[in-house]
JSON list of C-alpha atoms in Angstrom, two decimals:
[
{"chain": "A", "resi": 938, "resn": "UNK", "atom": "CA", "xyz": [93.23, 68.78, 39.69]},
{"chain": "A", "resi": 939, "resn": "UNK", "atom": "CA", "xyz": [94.33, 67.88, 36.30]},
{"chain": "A", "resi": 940, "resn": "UNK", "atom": "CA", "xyz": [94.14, 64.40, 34.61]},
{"chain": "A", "resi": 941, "resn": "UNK", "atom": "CA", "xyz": [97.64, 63.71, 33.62]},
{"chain": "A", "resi": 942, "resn": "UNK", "atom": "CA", "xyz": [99.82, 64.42, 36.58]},
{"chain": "A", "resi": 943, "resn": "UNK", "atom": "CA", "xyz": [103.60, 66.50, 36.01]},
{"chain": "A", "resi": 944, "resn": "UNK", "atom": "CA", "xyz": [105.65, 67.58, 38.62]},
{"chain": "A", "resi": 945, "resn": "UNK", "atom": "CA", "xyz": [104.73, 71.06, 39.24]},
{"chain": "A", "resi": 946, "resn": "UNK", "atom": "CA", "xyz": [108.73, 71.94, 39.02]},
{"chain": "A", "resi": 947, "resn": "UNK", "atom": "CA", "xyz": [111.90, 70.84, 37.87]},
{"chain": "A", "resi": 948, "resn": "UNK", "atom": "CA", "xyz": [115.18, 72.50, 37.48]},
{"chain": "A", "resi": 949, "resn": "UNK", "atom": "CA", "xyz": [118.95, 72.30, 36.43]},
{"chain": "A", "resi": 950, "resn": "UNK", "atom": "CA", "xyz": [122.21, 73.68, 35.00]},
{"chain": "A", "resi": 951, "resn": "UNK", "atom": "CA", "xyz": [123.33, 74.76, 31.55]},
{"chain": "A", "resi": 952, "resn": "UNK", "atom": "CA", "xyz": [124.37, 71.85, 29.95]},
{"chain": "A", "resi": 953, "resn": "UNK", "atom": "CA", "xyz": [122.44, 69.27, 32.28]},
{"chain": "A", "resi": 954, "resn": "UNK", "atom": "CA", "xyz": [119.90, 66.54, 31.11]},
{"chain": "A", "resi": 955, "resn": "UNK", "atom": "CA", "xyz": [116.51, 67.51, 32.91]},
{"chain": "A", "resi": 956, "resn": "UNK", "atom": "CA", "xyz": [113.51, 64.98, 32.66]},
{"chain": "A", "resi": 957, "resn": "UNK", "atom": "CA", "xyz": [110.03, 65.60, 33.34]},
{"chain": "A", "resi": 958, "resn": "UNK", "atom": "CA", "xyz": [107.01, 63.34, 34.02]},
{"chain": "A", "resi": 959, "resn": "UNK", "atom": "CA", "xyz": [103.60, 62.98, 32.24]},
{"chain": "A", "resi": 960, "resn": "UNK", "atom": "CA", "xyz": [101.62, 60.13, 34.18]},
{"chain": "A", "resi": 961, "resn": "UNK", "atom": "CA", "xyz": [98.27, 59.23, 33.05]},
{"chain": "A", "resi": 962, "resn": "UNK", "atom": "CA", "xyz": [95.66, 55.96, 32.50]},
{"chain": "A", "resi": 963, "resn": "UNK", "atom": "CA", "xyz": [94.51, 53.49, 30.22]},
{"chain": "A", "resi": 964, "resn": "UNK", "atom": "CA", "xyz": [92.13, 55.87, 28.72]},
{"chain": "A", "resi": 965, "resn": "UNK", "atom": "CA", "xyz": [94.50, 58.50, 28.16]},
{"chain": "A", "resi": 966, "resn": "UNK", "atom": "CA", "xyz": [98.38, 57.90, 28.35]},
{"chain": "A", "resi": 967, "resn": "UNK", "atom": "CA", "xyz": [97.57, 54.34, 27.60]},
{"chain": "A", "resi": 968, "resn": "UNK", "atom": "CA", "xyz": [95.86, 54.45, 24.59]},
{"chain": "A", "resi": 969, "resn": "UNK", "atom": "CA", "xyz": [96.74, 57.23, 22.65]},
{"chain": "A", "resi": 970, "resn": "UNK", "atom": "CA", "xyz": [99.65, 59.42, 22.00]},
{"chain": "A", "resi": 971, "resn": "UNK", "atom": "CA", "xyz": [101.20, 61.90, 24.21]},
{"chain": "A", "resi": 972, "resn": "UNK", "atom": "CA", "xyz": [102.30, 65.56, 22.93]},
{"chain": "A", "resi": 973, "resn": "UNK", "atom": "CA", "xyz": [104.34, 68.23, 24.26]},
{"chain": "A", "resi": 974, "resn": "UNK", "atom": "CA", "xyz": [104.04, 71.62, 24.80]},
{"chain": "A", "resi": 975, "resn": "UNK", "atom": "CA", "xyz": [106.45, 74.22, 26.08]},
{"chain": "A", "resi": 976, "resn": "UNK", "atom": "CA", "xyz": [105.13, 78.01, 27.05]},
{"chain": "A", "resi": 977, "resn": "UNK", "atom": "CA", "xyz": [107.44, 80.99, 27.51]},
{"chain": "A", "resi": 978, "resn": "UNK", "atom": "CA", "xyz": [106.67, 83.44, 29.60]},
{"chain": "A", "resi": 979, "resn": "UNK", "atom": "CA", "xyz": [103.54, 85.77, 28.59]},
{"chain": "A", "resi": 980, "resn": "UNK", "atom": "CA", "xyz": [103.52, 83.67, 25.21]},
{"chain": "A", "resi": 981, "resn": "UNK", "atom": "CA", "xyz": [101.08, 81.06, 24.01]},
{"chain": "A", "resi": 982, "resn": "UNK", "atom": "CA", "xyz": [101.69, 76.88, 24.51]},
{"chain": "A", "resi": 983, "resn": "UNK", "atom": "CA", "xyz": [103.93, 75.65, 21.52]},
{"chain": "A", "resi": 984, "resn": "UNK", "atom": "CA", "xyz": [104.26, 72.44, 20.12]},
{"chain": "A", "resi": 985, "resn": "UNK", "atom": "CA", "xyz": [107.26, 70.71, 21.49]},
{"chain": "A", "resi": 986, "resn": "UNK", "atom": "CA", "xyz": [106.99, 67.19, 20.92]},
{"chain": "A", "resi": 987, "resn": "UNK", "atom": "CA", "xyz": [103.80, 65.22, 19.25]},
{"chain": "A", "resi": 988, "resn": "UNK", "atom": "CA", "xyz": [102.93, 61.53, 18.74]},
{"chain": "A", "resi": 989, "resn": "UNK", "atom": "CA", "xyz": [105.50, 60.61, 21.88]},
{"chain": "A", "resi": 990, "resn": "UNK", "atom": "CA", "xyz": [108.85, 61.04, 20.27]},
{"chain": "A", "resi": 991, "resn": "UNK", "atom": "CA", "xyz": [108.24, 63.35, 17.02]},
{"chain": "A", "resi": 992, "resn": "UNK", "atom": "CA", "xyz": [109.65, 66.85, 16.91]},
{"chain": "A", "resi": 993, "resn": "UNK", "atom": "CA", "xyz": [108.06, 69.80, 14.58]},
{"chain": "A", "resi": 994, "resn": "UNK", "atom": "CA", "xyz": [110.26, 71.17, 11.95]},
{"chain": "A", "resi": 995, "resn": "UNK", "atom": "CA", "xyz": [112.30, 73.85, 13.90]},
{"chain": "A", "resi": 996, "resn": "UNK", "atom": "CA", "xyz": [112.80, 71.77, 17.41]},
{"chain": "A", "resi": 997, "resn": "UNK", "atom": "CA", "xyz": [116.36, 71.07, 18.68]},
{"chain": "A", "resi": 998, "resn": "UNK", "atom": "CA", "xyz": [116.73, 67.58, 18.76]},
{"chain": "A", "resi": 999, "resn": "UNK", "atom": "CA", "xyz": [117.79, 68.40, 22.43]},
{"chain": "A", "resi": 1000, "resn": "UNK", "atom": "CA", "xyz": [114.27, 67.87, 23.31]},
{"chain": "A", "resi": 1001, "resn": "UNK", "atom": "CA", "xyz": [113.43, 64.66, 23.34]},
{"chain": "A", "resi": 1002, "resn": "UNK", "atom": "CA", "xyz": [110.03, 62.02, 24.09]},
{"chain": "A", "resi": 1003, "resn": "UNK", "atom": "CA", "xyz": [109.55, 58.93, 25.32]},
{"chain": "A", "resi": 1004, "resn": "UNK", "atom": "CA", "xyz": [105.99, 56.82, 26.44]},
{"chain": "A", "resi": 1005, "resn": "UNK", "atom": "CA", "xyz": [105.81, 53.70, 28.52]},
{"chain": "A", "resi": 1006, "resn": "UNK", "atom": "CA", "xyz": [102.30, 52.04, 29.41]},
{"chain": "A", "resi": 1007, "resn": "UNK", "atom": "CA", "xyz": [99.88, 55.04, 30.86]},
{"chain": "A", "resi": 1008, "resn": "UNK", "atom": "CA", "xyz": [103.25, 57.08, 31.84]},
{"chain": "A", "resi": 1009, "resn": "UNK", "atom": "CA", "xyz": [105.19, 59.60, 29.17]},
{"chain": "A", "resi": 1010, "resn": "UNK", "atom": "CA", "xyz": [108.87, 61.46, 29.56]},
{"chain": "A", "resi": 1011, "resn": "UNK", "atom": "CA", "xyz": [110.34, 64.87, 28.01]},
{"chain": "A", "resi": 1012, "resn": "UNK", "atom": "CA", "xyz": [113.55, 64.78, 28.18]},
{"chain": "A", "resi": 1013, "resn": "UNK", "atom": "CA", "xyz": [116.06, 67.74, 27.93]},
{"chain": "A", "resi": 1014, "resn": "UNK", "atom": "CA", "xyz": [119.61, 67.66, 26.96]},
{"chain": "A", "resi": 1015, "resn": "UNK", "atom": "CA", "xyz": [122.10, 70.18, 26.86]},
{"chain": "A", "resi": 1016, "resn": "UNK", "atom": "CA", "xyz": [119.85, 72.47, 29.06]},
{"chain": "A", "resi": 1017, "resn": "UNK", "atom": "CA", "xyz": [119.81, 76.33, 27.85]},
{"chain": "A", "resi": 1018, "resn": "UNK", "atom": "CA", "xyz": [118.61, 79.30, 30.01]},
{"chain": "A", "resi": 1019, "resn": "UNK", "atom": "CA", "xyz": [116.23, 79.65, 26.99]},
{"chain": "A", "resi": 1020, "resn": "UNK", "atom": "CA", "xyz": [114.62, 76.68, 28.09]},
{"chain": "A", "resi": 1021, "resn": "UNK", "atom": "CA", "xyz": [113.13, 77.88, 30.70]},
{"chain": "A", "resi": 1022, "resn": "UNK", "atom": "CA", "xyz": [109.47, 77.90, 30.50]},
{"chain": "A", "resi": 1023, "resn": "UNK", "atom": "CA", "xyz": [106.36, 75.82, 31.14]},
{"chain": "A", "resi": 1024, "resn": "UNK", "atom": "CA", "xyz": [106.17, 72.90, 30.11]},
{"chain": "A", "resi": 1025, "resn": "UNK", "atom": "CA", "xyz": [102.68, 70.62, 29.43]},
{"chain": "A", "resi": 1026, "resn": "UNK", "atom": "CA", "xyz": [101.81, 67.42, 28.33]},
{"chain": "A", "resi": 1027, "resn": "UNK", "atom": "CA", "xyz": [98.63, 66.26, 26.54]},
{"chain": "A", "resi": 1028, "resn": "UNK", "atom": "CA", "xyz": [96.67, 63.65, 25.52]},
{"chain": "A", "resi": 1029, "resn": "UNK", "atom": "CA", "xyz": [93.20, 62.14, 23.94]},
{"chain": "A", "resi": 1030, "resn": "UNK", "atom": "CA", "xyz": [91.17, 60.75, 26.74]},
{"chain": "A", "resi": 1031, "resn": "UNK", "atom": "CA", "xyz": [88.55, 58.24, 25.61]},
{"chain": "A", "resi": 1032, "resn": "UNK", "atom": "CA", "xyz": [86.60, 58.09, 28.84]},
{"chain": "A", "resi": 1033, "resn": "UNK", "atom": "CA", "xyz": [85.71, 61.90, 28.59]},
{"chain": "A", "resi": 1034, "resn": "UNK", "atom": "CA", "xyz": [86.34, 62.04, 25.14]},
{"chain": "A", "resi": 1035, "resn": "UNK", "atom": "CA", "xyz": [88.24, 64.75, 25.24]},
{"chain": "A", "resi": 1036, "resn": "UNK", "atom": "CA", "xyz": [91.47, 66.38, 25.86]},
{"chain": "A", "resi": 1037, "resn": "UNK", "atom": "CA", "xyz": [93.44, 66.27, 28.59]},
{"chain": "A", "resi": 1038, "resn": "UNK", "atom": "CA", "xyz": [96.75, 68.43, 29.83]},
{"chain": "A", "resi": 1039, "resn": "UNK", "atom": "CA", "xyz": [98.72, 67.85, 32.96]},
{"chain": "A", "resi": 1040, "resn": "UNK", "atom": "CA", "xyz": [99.15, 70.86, 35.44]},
{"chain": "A", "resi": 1041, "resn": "UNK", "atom": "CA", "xyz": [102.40, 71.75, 33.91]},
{"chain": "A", "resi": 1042, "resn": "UNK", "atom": "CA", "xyz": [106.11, 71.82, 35.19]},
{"chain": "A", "resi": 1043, "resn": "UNK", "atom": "CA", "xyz": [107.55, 74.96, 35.88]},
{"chain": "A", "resi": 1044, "resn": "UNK", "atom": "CA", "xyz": [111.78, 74.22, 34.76]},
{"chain": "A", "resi": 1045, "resn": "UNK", "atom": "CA", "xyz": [114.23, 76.98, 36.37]},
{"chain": "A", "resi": 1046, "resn": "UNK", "atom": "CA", "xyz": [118.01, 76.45, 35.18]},
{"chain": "A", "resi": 1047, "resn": "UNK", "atom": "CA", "xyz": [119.61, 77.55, 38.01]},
{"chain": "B", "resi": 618, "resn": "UNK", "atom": "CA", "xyz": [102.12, 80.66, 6.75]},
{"chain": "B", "resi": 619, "resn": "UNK", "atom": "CA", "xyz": [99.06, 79.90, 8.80]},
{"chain": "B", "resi": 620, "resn": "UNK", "atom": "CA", "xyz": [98.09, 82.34, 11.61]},
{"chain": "B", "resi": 621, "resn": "UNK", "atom": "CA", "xyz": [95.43, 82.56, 14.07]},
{"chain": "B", "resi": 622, "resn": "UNK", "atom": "CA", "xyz": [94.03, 85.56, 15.94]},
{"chain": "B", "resi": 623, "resn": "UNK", "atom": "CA", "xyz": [91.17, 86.07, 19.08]},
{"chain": "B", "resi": 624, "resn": "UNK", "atom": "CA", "xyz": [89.54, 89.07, 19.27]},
{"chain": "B", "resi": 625, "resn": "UNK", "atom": "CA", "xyz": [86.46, 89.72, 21.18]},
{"chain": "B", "resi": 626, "resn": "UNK", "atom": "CA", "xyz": [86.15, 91.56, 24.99]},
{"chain": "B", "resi": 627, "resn": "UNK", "atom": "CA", "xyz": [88.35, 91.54, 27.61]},
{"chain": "B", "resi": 628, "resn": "UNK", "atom": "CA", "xyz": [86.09, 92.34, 30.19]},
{"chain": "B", "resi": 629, "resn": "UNK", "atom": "CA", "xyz": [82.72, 90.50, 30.81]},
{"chain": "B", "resi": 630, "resn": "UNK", "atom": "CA", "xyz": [80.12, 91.06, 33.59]},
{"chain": "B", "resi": 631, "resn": "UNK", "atom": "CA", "xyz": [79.30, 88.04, 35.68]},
{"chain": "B", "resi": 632, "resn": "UNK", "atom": "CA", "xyz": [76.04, 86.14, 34.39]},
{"chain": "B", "resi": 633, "resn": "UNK", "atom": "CA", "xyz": [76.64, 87.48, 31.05]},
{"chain": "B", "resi": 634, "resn": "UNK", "atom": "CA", "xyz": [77.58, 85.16, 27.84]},
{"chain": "B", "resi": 635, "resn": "UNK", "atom": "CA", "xyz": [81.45, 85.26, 26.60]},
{"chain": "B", "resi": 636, "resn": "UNK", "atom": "CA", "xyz": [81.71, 85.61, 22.62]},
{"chain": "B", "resi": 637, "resn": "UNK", "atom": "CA", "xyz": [85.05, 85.44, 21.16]},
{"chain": "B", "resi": 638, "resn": "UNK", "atom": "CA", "xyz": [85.89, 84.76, 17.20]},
{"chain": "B", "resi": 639, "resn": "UNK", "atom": "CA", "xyz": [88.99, 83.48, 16.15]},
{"chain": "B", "resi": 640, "resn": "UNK", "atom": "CA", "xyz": [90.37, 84.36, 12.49]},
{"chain": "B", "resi": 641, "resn": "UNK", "atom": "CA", "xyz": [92.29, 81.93, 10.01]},
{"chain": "B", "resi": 642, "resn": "UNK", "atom": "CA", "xyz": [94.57, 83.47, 7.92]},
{"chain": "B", "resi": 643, "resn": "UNK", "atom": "CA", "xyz": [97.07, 82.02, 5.40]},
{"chain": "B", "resi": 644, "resn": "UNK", "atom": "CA", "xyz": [94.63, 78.75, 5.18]},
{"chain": "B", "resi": 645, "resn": "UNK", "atom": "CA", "xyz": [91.65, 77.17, 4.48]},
{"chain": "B", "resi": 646, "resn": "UNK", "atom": "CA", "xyz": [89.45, 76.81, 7.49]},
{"chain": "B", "resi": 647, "resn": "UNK", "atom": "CA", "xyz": [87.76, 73.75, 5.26]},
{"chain": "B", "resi": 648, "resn": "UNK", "atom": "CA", "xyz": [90.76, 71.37, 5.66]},
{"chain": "B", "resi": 649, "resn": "UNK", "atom": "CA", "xyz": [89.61, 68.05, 6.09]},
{"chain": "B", "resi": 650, "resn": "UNK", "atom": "CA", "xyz": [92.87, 67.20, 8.06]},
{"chain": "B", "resi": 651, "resn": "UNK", "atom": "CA", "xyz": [91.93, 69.39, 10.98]},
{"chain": "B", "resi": 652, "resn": "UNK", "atom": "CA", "xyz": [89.80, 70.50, 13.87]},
{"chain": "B", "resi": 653, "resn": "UNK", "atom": "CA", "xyz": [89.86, 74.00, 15.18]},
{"chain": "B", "resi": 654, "resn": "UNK", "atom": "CA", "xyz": [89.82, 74.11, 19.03]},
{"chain": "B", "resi": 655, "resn": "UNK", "atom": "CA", "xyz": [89.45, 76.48, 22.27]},
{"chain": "B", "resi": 656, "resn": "UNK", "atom": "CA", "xyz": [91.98, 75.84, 25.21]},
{"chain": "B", "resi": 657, "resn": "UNK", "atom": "CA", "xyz": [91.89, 78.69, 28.37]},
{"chain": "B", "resi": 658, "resn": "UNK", "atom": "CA", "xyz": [94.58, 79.45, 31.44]},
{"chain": "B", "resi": 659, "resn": "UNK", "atom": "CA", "xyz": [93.59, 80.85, 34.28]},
{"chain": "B", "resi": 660, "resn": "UNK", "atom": "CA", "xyz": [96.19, 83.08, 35.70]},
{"chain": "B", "resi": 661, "resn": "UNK", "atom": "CA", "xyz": [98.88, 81.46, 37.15]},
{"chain": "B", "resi": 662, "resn": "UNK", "atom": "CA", "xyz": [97.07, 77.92, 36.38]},
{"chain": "B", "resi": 663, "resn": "UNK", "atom": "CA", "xyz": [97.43, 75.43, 33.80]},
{"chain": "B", "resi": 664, "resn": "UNK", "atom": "CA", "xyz": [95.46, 74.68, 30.46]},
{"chain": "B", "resi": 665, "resn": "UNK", "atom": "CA", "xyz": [92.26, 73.43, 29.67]},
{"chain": "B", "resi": 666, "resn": "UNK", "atom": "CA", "xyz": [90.74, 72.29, 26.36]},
{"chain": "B", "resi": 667, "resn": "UNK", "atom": "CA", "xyz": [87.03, 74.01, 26.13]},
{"chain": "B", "resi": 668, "resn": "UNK", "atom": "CA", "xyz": [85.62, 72.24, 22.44]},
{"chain": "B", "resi": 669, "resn": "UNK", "atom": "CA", "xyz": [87.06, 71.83, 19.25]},
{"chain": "B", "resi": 670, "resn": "UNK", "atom": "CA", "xyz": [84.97, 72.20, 15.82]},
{"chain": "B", "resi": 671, "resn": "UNK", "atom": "CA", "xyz": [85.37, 71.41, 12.46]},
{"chain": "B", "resi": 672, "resn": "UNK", "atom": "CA", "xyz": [84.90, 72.79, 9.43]},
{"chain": "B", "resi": 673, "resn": "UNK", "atom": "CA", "xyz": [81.42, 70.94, 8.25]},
{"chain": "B", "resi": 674, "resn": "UNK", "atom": "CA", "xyz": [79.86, 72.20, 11.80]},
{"chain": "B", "resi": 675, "resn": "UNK", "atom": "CA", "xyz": [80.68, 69.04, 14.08]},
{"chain": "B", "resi": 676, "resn": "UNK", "atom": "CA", "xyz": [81.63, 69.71, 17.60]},
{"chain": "B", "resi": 677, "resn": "UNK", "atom": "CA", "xyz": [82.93, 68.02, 20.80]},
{"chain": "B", "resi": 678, "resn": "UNK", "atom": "CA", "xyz": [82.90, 69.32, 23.94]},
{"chain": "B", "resi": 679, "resn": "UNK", "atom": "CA", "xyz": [85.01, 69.09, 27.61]},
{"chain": "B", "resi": 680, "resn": "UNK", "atom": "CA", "xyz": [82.16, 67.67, 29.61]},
{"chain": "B", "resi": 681, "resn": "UNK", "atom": "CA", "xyz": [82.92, 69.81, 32.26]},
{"chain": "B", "resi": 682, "resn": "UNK", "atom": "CA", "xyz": [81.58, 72.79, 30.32]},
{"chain": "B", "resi": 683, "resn": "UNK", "atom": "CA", "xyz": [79.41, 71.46, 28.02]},
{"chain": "B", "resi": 684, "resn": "UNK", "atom": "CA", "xyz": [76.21, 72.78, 28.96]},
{"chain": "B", "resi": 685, "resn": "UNK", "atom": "CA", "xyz": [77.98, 76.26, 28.98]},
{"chain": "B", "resi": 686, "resn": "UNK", "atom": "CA", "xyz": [79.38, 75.93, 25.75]},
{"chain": "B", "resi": 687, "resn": "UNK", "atom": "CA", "xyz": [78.64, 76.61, 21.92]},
{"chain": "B", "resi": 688, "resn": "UNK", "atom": "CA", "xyz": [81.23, 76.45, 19.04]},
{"chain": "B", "resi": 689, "resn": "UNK", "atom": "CA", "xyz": [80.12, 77.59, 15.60]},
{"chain": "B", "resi": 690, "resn": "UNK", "atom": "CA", "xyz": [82.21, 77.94, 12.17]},
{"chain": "B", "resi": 691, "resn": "UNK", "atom": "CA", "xyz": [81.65, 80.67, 9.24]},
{"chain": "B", "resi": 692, "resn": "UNK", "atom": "CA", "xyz": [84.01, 79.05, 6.46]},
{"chain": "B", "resi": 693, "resn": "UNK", "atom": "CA", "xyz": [83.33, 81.81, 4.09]},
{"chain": "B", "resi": 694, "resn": "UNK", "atom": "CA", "xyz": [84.62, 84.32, 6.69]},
{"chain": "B", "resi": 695, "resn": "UNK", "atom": "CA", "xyz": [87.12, 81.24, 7.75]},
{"chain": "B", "resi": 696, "resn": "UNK", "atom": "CA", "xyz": [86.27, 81.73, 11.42]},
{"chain": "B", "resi": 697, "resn": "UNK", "atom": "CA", "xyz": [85.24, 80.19, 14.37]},
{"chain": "B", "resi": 698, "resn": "UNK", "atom": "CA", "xyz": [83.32, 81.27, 17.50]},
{"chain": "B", "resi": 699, "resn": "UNK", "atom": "CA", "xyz": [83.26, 80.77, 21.20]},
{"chain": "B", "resi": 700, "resn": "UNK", "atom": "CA", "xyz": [80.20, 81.41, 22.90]},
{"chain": "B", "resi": 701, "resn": "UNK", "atom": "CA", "xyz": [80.37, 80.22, 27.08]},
{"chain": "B", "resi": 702, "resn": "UNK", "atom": "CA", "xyz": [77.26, 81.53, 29.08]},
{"chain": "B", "resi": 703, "resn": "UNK", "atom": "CA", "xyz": [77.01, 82.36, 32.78]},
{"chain": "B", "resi": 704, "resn": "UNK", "atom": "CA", "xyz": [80.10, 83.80, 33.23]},
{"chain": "B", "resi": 705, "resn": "UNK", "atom": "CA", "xyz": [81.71, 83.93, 36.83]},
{"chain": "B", "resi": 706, "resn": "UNK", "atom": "CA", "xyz": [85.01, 85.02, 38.24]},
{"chain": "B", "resi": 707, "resn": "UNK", "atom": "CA", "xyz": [86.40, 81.63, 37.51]},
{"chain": "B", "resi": 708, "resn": "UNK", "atom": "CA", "xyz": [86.40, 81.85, 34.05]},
{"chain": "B", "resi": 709, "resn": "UNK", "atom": "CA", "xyz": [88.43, 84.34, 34.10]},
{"chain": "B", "resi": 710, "resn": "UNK", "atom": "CA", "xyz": [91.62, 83.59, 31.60]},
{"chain": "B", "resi": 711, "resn": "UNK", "atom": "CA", "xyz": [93.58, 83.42, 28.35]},
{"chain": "B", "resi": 712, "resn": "UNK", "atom": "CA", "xyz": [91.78, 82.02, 25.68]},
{"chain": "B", "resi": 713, "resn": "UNK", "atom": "CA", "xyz": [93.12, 80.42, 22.99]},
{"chain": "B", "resi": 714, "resn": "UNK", "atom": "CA", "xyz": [92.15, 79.08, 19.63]},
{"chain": "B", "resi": 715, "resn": "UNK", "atom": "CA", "xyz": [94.16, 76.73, 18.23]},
{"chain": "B", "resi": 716, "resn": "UNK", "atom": "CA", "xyz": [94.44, 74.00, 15.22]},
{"chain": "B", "resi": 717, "resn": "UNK", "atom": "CA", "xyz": [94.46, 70.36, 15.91]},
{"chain": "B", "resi": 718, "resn": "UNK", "atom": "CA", "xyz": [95.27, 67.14, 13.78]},
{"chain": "B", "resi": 719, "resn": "UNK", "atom": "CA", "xyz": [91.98, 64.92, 12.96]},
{"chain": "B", "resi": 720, "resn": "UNK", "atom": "CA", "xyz": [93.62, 61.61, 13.61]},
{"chain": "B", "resi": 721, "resn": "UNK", "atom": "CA", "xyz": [97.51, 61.18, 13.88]},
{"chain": "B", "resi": 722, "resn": "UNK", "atom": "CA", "xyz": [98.91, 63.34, 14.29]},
{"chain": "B", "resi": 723, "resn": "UNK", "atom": "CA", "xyz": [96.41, 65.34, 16.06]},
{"chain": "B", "resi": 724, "resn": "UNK", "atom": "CA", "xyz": [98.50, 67.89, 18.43]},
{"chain": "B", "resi": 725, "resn": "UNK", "atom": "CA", "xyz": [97.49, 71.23, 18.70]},
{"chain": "B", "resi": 726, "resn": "UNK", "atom": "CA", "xyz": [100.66, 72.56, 16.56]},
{"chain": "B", "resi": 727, "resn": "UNK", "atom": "CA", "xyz": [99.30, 75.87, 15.88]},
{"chain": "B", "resi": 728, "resn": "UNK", "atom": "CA", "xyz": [97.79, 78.40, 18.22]},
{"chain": "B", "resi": 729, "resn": "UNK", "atom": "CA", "xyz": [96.77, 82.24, 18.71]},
{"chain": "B", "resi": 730, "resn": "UNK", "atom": "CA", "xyz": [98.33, 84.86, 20.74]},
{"chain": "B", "resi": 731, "resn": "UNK", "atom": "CA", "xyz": [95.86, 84.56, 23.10]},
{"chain": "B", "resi": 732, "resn": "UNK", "atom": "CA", "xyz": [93.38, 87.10, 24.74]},
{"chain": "B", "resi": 733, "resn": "UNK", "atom": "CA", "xyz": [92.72, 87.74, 28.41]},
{"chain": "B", "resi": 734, "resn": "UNK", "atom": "CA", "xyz": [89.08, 87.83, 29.49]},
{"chain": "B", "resi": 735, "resn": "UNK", "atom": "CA", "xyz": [88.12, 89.04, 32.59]},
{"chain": "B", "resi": 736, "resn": "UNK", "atom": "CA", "xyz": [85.00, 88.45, 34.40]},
{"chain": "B", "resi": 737, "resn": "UNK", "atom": "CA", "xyz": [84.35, 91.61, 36.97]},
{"chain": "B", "resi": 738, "resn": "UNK", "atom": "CA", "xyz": [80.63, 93.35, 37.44]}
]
């Protein structure tokens, strides 16, 4: 059972707006900042979104992130059949000093 | 640009002690803006941070695996190491290393391929 808690799937059309949860605690979500990851199939995590809201050099600005208290957003516009994938969130956790990931949301556009 | 690469066995006999080394190249290991880090997937599963390390030899550890676990750096072959004793079949995954930020940001924004261990006598 992971610390941060995503949906374990999501899903929708080419050219919908998909959102998916991150919720944490005051020792994670609440405290520090939330990043992003997406993972292709049989590829490695990349960096999607970092510090909440900031997007690497190279993102779409489709992709999109939001935090509110101990609970965090990605948000998907414009959704491509390339965007499907797996999609994580992560954060510091100063309890078990540490890092934290949720269990990931599978996203299917249908 | 900066690249990272695993390498070590894919298969490991239960009890026995995991050692993987991941290779820097295009950088400086001895960045004083980052931490170098393990994550592993089980198949089908999600991912879990193992330890991150940096460059002068200080380490933290997931708590969960701590007493299992030993990270180690060689700057002047600008690598680290994964060592994770008493393997069983649920350690069986991808391992990654990875580069993190040391303060903000501090996402893991680069990462290796990846290499599947599995644990089977």
């Amino acid at each position: 059972q992971s610390v941060l808690t995503q949906p374990p799937s999501a899903s929708g059309t080419p050219g919908q707006r998909v959102t998916i949860s991150c919720s944490g605690s005051s020792s994670n979500i609440g405290s520090n900042s939330v990043n992003w990851y997406q993972q292709l199939p049989g590829t490695a995590p990349k960096l999607l979104i970092y510090s909440n809201n900031e997007r690497p050099s190279g993102v779409p600005d489709r992709f999109s992130g939001s935090k509110s208290g101990t609970s965090a957003s990605l948000a998907i516009s414009g959704l491509q059949s390339e965007d499907e994938a797996d999609y994580y969130c992560a954060a510091w956790d100063d309890s078990l000093n540490g890092w934290v990931f949720g269990g990931g949301t599978k996203l299917t556009v249908l | 640009q900066l690249q990272l690469q695993e390498s070590g066995p894919g298969l490991v006999k239960p009890s026995e002690t995991l050692s993987l080394t991941c290779t820097v190249s295009g950088g400086s290991i001895s960045s004083s803006s980052y931490y170098w880090g393990w994550i592993r997937q089980p198949p089908g599963k999600g991912l879990e941070w193992i330890g991150s390390i940096f460059y002068s030899g200080s380490t933290y550890y997931n708590p969960s695996l701590k007493s299992r676990v030993t990270i180690s750096v060689d700057t002047s072959k600008n690598q680290f190491s994964l060592k994770l004793s008493s393997m069983t079949a649920a350690d069986t995954a991808v391992y990654y290393c990875a580069r993190h930020g040391r303060g903000d940001p501090d996402a893991f924004d680069i990462w290796g391929q990846g290499t599947m261990v599995t644990v089977s006598p």
